[in-house]
Backbone as JSON, one array per atom type, in Angstrom:
{
  "sequence": "PANILCFHYALRRQRQMGISDRLPMDDEPAFPNSTVEDVLEAKGALHDPTNVLTAAPQDSVYDCIDRMAEIGVGSIVVTADGAIAGIFTERDHMRKMALEGRAPRDTAVRTVMTKDVATVTPAQSLEDALDRMRDLQCRHLPVVDADGQLSGIISMRDCMRQLSEAAKSKALQLIEYMEEEYVVRQYG",
  "N": [[-5.65, 26.17, 2.13], [-4.99, 28.76, 2.5], [-2.73, 28.5, 4.37], [-1.1, 27.35, 2.32], [-0.76, 29.05, 0.91], [0.06, 31.07, 1.8], [2.8, 29.63, 2.66], [4.01, 29.91, -0.29], [4.38, 32.45, -0.49], [6.41, 33.34, 1.56], [8.16, 31.45, 1.0], [8.84, 32.57, -1.4], [9.7, 35.64, -0.16], [11.9, 35.18, 1.31], [13.76, 33.84, -0.96], [13.45, 36.61, -1.6], [15.55, 37.87, 0.07], [17.48, 36.65, 0.21], [18.18, 34.29, 1.56], [18.21, 31.31, 2.39], [16.89, 29.1, 0.1], [16.07, 26.15, 1.21], [14.14, 23.37, 3.47], [14.25, 22.11, 6.44], [13.06, 19.57, 6.01], [14.27, 18.42, 3.35], [17.15, 17.31, 2.9], [15.54, 14.69, 3.63], [14.43, 11.68, 2.27], [12.3, 11.07, -0.54], [10.64, 9.24, -0.98], [8.77, 8.08, 1.59], [10.76, 6.06, 4.48], [9.06, 3.75, 5.11], [8.02, 0.33, 5.87], [7.0, -2.77, 4.92], [6.33, -4.23, 7.03], [5.55, -1.96, 8.32], [3.32, -1.06, 7.38], [1.63, -3.47, 7.43], [1.17, -3.32, 9.93], [-0.09, -0.97, 10.52], [-2.56, -1.28, 9.66], [-3.63, -2.86, 11.27], [-2.58, -5.98, 11.45], [-0.21, -7.13, 12.09], [1.71, -9.42, 12.0], [0.06, -11.83, 12.23], [-1.23, -13.88, 10.93], [-3.48, -15.25, 10.64], [-5.48, -12.92, 10.07], [-4.99, -13.3, 7.45], [-7.02, -14.44, 4.55], [-7.56, -17.41, 3.73], [-7.62, -20.37, 1.37], [-7.7, -24.09, 0.5], [-6.62, -25.93, -2.26], [-8.47, -27.9, -2.84], [-10.79, -26.01, -2.91], [-13.96, -24.94, -4.08], [-14.57, -22.22, -6.25], [-16.22, -20.72, -6.11], [-16.83, -21.21, -3.52], [-14.62, -19.71, -2.49], [-15.14, -17.32, -3.56], [-17.15, -16.18, -2.64], [-16.33, -16.05, 0.36], [-14.75, -13.99, -0.23], [-16.24, -11.99, -0.88], [-17.73, -11.47, 1.19], [-15.98, -10.7, 3.63], [-14.86, -8.2, 2.07], [-12.4, -8.4, 0.07], [-10.11, -8.29, -1.99], [-8.62, -11.12, -2.71], [-7.37, -14.23, -2.6], [-5.66, -16.48, -0.18], [-4.39, -19.6, -1.46], [-3.29, -22.36, 0.28], [-1.6, -25.11, 1.26], [-0.8, -27.82, 2.7], [0.57, -26.16, 5.22], [1.84, -24.52, 3.42], [2.46, -21.82, 0.74], [0.35, -22.52, -2.05], [-0.83, -20.63, -4.22], [-2.14, -18.07, -5.14], [-5.74, -16.36, -5.51], [-7.21, -14.16, -6.96], [-9.59, -11.37, -7.79], [-8.93, -10.71, -10.58], [-7.97, -12.99, -11.59], [-10.56, -14.47, -11.06], [-12.32, -13.33, -13.1], [-10.32, -13.24, -15.49], [-9.65, -16.29, -15.62], [-12.19, -17.42, -14.93], [-14.67, -15.88, -15.72], [-14.49, -14.91, -18.5], [-13.49, -17.47, -19.72], [-15.91, -18.93, -19.48], [-16.25, -20.76, -17.47], [-18.22, -22.67, -14.49], [-18.74, -21.61, -11.55], [-19.02, -23.36, -9.24], [-18.4, -25.85, -9.76], [-15.97, -25.55, -10.32], [-12.38, -26.31, -9.06], [-10.6, -24.47, -6.59], [-7.69, -24.26, -7.17], [-7.25, -25.01, -10.05], [-7.87, -22.35, -11.12], [-5.99, -20.48, -10.23], [-3.09, -18.33, -9.47], [0.21, -19.62, -10.04], [2.72, -18.77, -9.5], [3.2, -17.38, -7.09], [4.71, -14.27, -6.47], [6.43, -12.73, -3.05], [6.76, -10.57, -0.16], [8.86, -9.62, 2.49], [8.74, -9.08, 5.49], [10.29, -6.57, 6.56], [11.18, -5.48, 4.06], [11.11, -2.73, 1.98], [8.51, -0.18, 1.8], [8.88, 1.2, -0.55], [10.0, -0.78, -2.11], [8.15, -2.98, -2.47], [5.97, -1.56, -3.86], [7.36, -1.09, -5.76], [7.33, -3.73, -7.07], [4.83, -4.41, -7.23], [3.97, -3.17, -9.18], [6.09, -4.19, -11.27], [5.06, -6.85, -11.66], [2.25, -6.17, -12.21], [0.1, -6.72, -10.49], [-1.69, -7.0, -7.09], [-1.76, -7.47, -4.98], [0.31, -8.72, -2.5], [1.45, -11.64, -0.96], [2.75, -11.72, 2.76], [5.98, -12.67, 4.0], [7.24, -15.2, 6.17], [11.05, -15.1, 7.55], [11.53, -18.1, 7.87], [9.68, -18.33, 5.17], [7.13, -18.62, 6.03], [4.11, -18.0, 5.79], [2.38, -14.54, 6.71], [1.29, -12.67, 6.8], [-0.76, -10.36, 4.78], [-0.73, -7.92, 1.88], [-1.72, -5.18, 0.5], [-2.37, -3.28, -2.71], [-3.63, -0.87, -2.32], [-3.68, -0.51, 0.64], [-0.87, 0.05, 0.86], [-1.07, 2.52, -0.89], [-2.67, 4.03, 1.29], [-0.65, 3.97, 3.5], [1.3, 5.72, 2.31], [-0.18, 7.65, 1.79], [-0.91, 8.64, 4.35], [2.19, 9.56, 5.1], [2.65, 11.53, 3.77], [0.64, 13.1, 4.32], [1.41, 13.64, 7.31], [3.95, 14.92, 6.79], [3.07, 16.76, 5.21], [1.97, 18.84, 7.22], [4.13, 18.85, 9.1], [6.07, 20.73, 7.78], [3.78, 22.89, 7.57], [3.66, 23.74, 10.26], [6.33, 24.01, 10.59], [6.92, 26.88, 9.3], [4.63, 28.19, 10.22], [6.2, 28.41, 12.62], [8.82, 29.74, 11.92], [8.22, 32.21, 10.26], [5.93, 34.94, 9.95], [2.58, 34.91, 10.01], [0.46, 35.58, 8.05], [-3.0, 36.13, 7.6], [-5.05, 36.22, 4.58], [-7.68, 37.49, 2.92]],
  "CA": [[-5.35, 26.66, 1.24], [-4.25, 29.94, 3.39], [-1.23, 28.2, 4.67], [-0.06, 26.87, 1.03], [-0.48, 30.76, -0.04], [1.65, 31.92, 3.17], [4.1, 29.21, 2.5], [4.46, 30.18, -0.91], [4.88, 33.79, 0.24], [7.2, 33.28, 2.86], [9.69, 31.19, 0.03], [9.25, 34.08, -2.44], [10.27, 36.56, 0.7], [12.9, 34.18, 1.61], [14.46, 34.37, -1.53], [14.58, 38.13, -2.15], [16.32, 38.17, 1.26], [19.04, 35.72, 0.09], [18.01, 33.54, 2.38], [18.06, 29.59, 1.33], [15.05, 28.44, 0.12], [16.29, 24.81, 1.62], [13.86, 23.62, 4.02], [14.32, 21.08, 7.47], [13.01, 18.05, 5.24], [14.83, 18.95, 2.17], [17.74, 16.59, 3.1], [14.78, 13.53, 3.71], [14.31, 11.09, 1.05], [11.36, 11.54, -1.43], [9.97, 8.24, -0.6], [8.79, 7.75, 3.21], [10.8, 5.08, 5.03], [8.11, 2.81, 5.35], [8.36, -1.08, 5.41], [6.54, -3.8, 5.0], [5.59, -4.47, 8.67], [4.52, -0.36, 8.9], [2.05, -1.71, 6.11], [1.03, -4.3, 8.13], [1.24, -2.48, 11.39], [-1.09, 0.4, 10.17], [-4.14, -2.39, 8.78], [-3.5, -3.98, 12.39], [-2.45, -7.08, 11.1], [0.85, -7.26, 12.33], [2.5, -10.95, 12.51], [-1.15, -12.36, 12.45], [-1.57, -14.8, 9.6], [-5.22, -15.7, 10.85], [-6.13, -11.9, 9.3], [-5.12, -13.41, 6.16], [-7.9, -15.25, 4.11], [-7.14, -18.57, 3.28], [-8.36, -21.88, 1.15], [-7.23, -25.51, 0.6], [-7.06, -25.77, -3.32], [-9.44, -28.06, -3.24], [-12.3, -25.53, -2.35], [-14.49, -24.38, -5.16], [-14.14, -20.78, -6.93], [-17.8, -20.35, -5.67], [-16.58, -20.82, -1.84], [-13.88, -18.21, -2.28], [-15.72, -15.82, -3.6], [-18.18, -15.89, -1.55], [-15.47, -15.66, 1.69], [-13.75, -12.8, -0.39], [-17.11, -10.9, -0.8], [-17.9, -11.45, 2.66], [-15.22, -10.06, 4.11], [-14.6, -7.08, 1.43], [-11.14, -8.77, -0.11], [-9.95, -9.01, -3.43], [-7.94, -12.22, -2.99], [-7.76, -15.29, -1.36], [-4.02, -17.35, -0.9], [-4.17, -20.57, -1.09], [-2.55, -22.88, 0.86], [-1.53, -27.06, 1.39], [0.37, -28.25, 3.82], [1.32, -24.63, 5.31], [3.29, -23.44, 2.74], [1.94, -21.03, -0.24], [0.32, -22.85, -3.08], [-1.01, -20.27, -5.1], [-2.94, -17.04, -4.74], [-6.92, -16.17, -6.6], [-7.64, -12.9, -6.89], [-10.07, -11.0, -8.65], [-8.59, -10.75, -11.76], [-7.83, -14.51, -12.12], [-11.73, -15.12, -11.68], [-12.22, -12.51, -14.47], [-10.02, -13.78, -17.18], [-10.13, -17.43, -15.96], [-13.45, -17.82, -14.94], [-16.03, -15.6, -16.87], [-13.71, -15.35, -19.79], [-13.73, -19.13, -20.19], [-17.52, -19.7, -19.46], [-16.43, -21.99, -15.68], [-18.67, -22.6, -13.34], [-17.53, -21.09, -10.24], [-19.62, -23.94, -8.22], [-17.73, -27.19, -10.03], [-14.2, -25.61, -10.23], [-11.57, -25.81, -8.16], [-10.01, -22.83, -7.03], [-6.28, -24.97, -7.92], [-7.27, -25.03, -11.63], [-7.43, -20.68, -11.91], [-5.19, -19.78, -9.11], [-2.22, -17.99, -9.98], [0.46, -20.46, -8.8], [3.88, -18.4, -9.02], [3.3, -16.18, -6.14], [4.9, -13.26, -5.4], [6.1, -12.43, -1.79], [7.62, -9.62, 0.11], [9.15, -9.88, 4.0], [8.16, -7.4, 6.63], [11.68, -5.95, 6.43], [11.31, -5.04, 2.73], [10.57, -1.48, 1.94], [7.29, 0.11, 1.01], [9.18, 1.26, -2.58], [10.26, -2.1, -3.43], [6.74, -3.39, -2.61], [5.29, -0.91, -4.68], [7.79, -1.65, -7.31], [7.31, -5.15, -7.01], [3.42, -4.88, -7.63], [3.89, -2.57, -10.42], [6.53, -4.68, -12.33], [3.97, -7.92, -11.72], [1.31, -5.82, -12.51], [-0.7, -7.14, -9.51], [-2.32, -5.51, -6.33], [-1.85, -8.39, -3.39], [1.51, -9.13, -2.03], [1.25, -12.35, 0.74], [4.32, -11.14, 3.05], [5.96, -14.14, 4.66], [8.89, -14.25, 7.32], [12.23, -15.9, 7.52], [11.33, -19.11, 7.4], [8.66, -18.69, 4.65], [5.49, -19.26, 6.48], [2.7, -16.78, 5.27], [2.41, -14.18, 7.73], [0.47, -11.25, 6.0], [-1.0, -9.79, 3.13], [-0.79, -6.34, 1.79], [-2.78, -4.85, -0.89], [-2.23, -1.92, -2.95], [-4.72, -0.09, -1.27], [-3.28, -0.76, 1.77], [0.39, 0.9, 0.66], [-1.7, 4.06, -0.83], [-2.95, 4.3, 2.56], [1.08, 4.26, 4.06], [2.35, 6.87, 1.41], [-1.21, 9.17, 2.23], [-0.68, 8.97, 5.85], [2.83, 9.84, 5.19], [2.14, 12.67, 3.18], [0.02, 14.31, 5.47], [2.47, 14.24, 8.06], [5.01, 15.91, 5.99], [2.64, 18.48, 4.9], [2.17, 19.08, 8.7], [5.39, 19.16, 9.87], [5.7, 22.06, 6.92], [3.2, 23.89, 7.96], [4.25, 23.92, 11.72], [8.41, 24.84, 10.52], [6.19, 27.8, 8.25], [4.51, 28.98, 11.18], [7.45, 28.93, 13.76], [9.64, 30.75, 11.11], [7.47, 33.09, 10.23], [5.0, 35.88, 10.56], [1.45, 33.88, 8.87], [-0.69, 36.63, 7.84], [-4.28, 35.44, 7.14], [-5.33, 37.34, 3.6], [-8.78, 37.35, 2.42]],
  "C": [[-4.54, 28.5, 1.48], [-2.89, 29.58, 3.53], [-0.62, 27.71, 3.46], [0.26, 28.4, 0.62], [0.82, 31.52, 0.75], [2.89, 30.98, 2.73], [4.67, 29.5, 1.04], [5.43, 31.94, -0.67], [5.96, 34.24, 0.48], [8.33, 32.5, 1.97], [10.03, 32.15, -0.75], [9.99, 35.13, -1.55], [11.34, 35.76, 1.52], [13.62, 33.99, 0.51], [14.97, 35.56, -2.17], [15.36, 38.78, -0.75], [17.36, 37.84, 0.9], [18.98, 34.75, 0.66], [17.76, 32.18, 1.42], [17.03, 29.4, 1.43], [14.86, 26.59, 0.66], [15.28, 25.1, 2.86], [14.38, 22.31, 5.05], [14.33, 19.81, 6.7], [13.77, 18.19, 4.18], [15.86, 18.06, 2.38], [17.15, 15.0, 3.33], [14.2, 12.87, 2.53], [12.7, 11.34, 0.57], [9.95, 10.76, -1.17], [9.8, 8.42, 0.98], [9.76, 6.39, 3.8], [9.85, 3.8, 5.68], [8.58, 1.39, 5.28], [7.1, -1.7, 5.6], [5.59, -4.13, 6.16], [4.81, -2.66, 8.58], [3.37, -0.73, 8.13], [1.0, -2.28, 7.3], [0.83, -4.06, 9.48], [0.01, -1.56, 11.55], [-2.64, -0.54, 10.49], [-4.27, -3.31, 10.24], [-3.25, -5.12, 11.98], [-0.93, -7.79, 11.24], [1.63, -8.45, 12.57], [1.11, -11.79, 13.26], [-1.88, -12.8, 11.33], [-3.19, -15.3, 9.53], [-5.78, -14.4, 10.36], [-6.09, -12.5, 8.02], [-5.95, -14.6, 5.21], [-7.4, -16.13, 3.2], [-8.04, -19.84, 2.72], [-7.45, -22.69, 1.03], [-7.46, -24.53, -1.19], [-8.11, -26.84, -3.97], [-11.1, -27.35, -3.32], [-12.53, -24.79, -3.82], [-14.28, -23.24, -5.28], [-15.42, -20.28, -6.58], [-17.63, -19.97, -3.97], [-15.46, -19.88, -1.79], [-13.76, -17.21, -2.39], [-16.78, -15.11, -2.96], [-17.82, -15.11, 0.11], [-14.84, -14.46, 1.6], [-14.94, -11.33, -0.27], [-17.29, -10.56, 0.47], [-17.26, -10.76, 4.02], [-14.55, -8.2, 3.12], [-13.09, -7.19, 1.3], [-10.69, -9.01, -1.73], [-9.07, -9.88, -3.53], [-7.8, -13.0, -1.8], [-6.0, -16.1, -1.62], [-4.54, -18.55, -0.4], [-3.13, -21.59, -0.57], [-2.38, -24.36, 1.05], [-0.2, -27.23, 2.09], [1.27, -26.72, 4.83], [1.91, -24.09, 4.67], [1.72, -22.78, 1.64], [1.79, -22.13, -1.36], [-0.15, -21.72, -4.15], [-1.94, -19.18, -4.28], [-4.56, -16.73, -6.14], [-7.4, -14.86, -6.23], [-9.14, -12.74, -8.2], [-10.5, -11.24, -9.76], [-8.6, -11.84, -11.91], [-10.01, -14.72, -11.91], [-12.67, -14.21, -13.03], [-11.75, -12.99, -15.67], [-9.64, -15.43, -17.25], [-11.24, -18.12, -16.11], [-14.88, -17.45, -16.04], [-15.89, -15.71, -18.15], [-14.32, -16.41, -20.16], [-15.1, -19.78, -20.0], [-17.34, -21.23, -18.07], [-17.8, -21.62, -15.14], [-18.62, -22.64, -12.09], [-17.74, -22.79, -9.1], [-19.03, -25.52, -8.39], [-16.43, -26.97, -10.67], [-13.73, -25.28, -9.0], [-10.42, -24.95, -7.87], [-8.72, -23.49, -7.8], [-6.15, -24.46, -9.04], [-7.37, -23.59, -12.14], [-6.54, -20.05, -10.81], [-3.88, -19.38, -10.01], [-0.66, -18.7, -9.04], [1.92, -20.01, -8.61], [4.09, -17.32, -8.6], [4.15, -15.4, -5.5], [5.38, -12.84, -3.96], [7.08, -11.69, -1.6], [7.42, -10.15, 1.74], [8.69, -8.71, 4.31], [9.48, -6.62, 6.65], [11.52, -4.9, 5.04], [10.7, -3.61, 2.74], [9.59, -0.98, 0.96], [7.45, 0.29, -0.77], [9.19, -0.08, -3.13], [8.86, -2.93, -3.71], [5.97, -3.19, -3.37], [5.75, -1.49, -6.19], [7.48, -2.91, -7.97], [5.61, -5.59, -7.75], [3.41, -4.44, -9.12], [4.68, -3.38, -11.25], [5.63, -5.98, -12.49], [2.8, -7.2, -12.09], [-0.14, -7.16, -11.53], [-1.09, -6.27, -8.43], [-2.53, -6.49, -5.2], [-0.36, -9.07, -4.0], [1.48, -10.17, -0.79], [2.61, -11.59, 1.05], [4.49, -12.71, 4.19], [7.44, -13.89, 5.73], [9.82, -14.8, 7.29], [12.0, -17.41, 7.3], [9.94, -19.47, 6.13], [7.27, -18.81, 4.93], [4.76, -17.3, 6.43], [2.17, -16.13, 7.35], [1.44, -12.77, 7.86], [0.06, -11.04, 5.04], [-1.27, -8.0, 3.15], [-1.2, -5.96, 0.42], [-2.06, -3.6, -1.42], [-2.65, -0.78, -2.53], [-3.8, 0.02, 0.27], [-1.54, 0.19, 1.6], [-0.01, 2.58, 0.28], [-2.02, 4.21, 0.26], [-1.51, 5.15, 3.3], [1.01, 5.58, 3.06], [1.31, 7.88, 1.72], [-0.68, 9.74, 3.61], [0.71, 9.96, 5.94], [3.56, 11.01, 4.51], [1.82, 13.35, 4.13], [0.59, 14.96, 6.37], [3.49, 14.78, 7.72], [4.32, 17.24, 5.77], [2.46, 19.25, 6.2], [3.21, 19.83, 9.46], [6.16, 20.47, 8.71], [5.11, 22.98, 7.47], [3.59, 24.24, 9.41], [5.7, 24.4, 11.78], [7.64, 26.09, 10.04], [6.0, 28.73, 9.61], [5.4, 29.17, 12.53], [8.31, 30.08, 13.06], [9.41, 31.81, 10.59], [6.55, 33.39, 10.36], [3.95, 35.41, 9.39], [0.64, 34.97, 9.05], [-2.1, 35.85, 6.85], [-4.91, 36.69, 6.15], [-6.74, 36.85, 3.11], [-10.17, 37.91, 3.58]]
}
């Protein structure tokens, strides 16, 4: 808080002296230049498809939910013959199982999974991934390589964590800049 007050004081003082109020970071984009690959790297899952929870189409919903709960994730990618066949999420369970009164032990995941699966590639920007999640109202996107093979998965939480870290880094850069350029007095 004291650093923020000093920042505001320094900007006001700078304007009074007729000095430009542009900071070195003003030329940088408002959105960090992160990619899906950066998100995977940050979560320790870069190019490791074994980190992606998968199920076969004939697996029961109960088994899928059990595995999701055991690992603490909100989705499971359904694969058949090495390709993505669908994705099953907590939302699918709520809407297609609970609300319809289906029995999880007796229902194959293929009957309630989302079949039209949106994906992203490692090279896509974090902004593109978040836009896609927003537009599709989903929280999980499988990541596929150039050959269309599953290579990871990102969640809205993973993306928000990446943005949070970028914001912290930017704030620290700004504080360092202010401390180097201006005499910072502690008040109070």
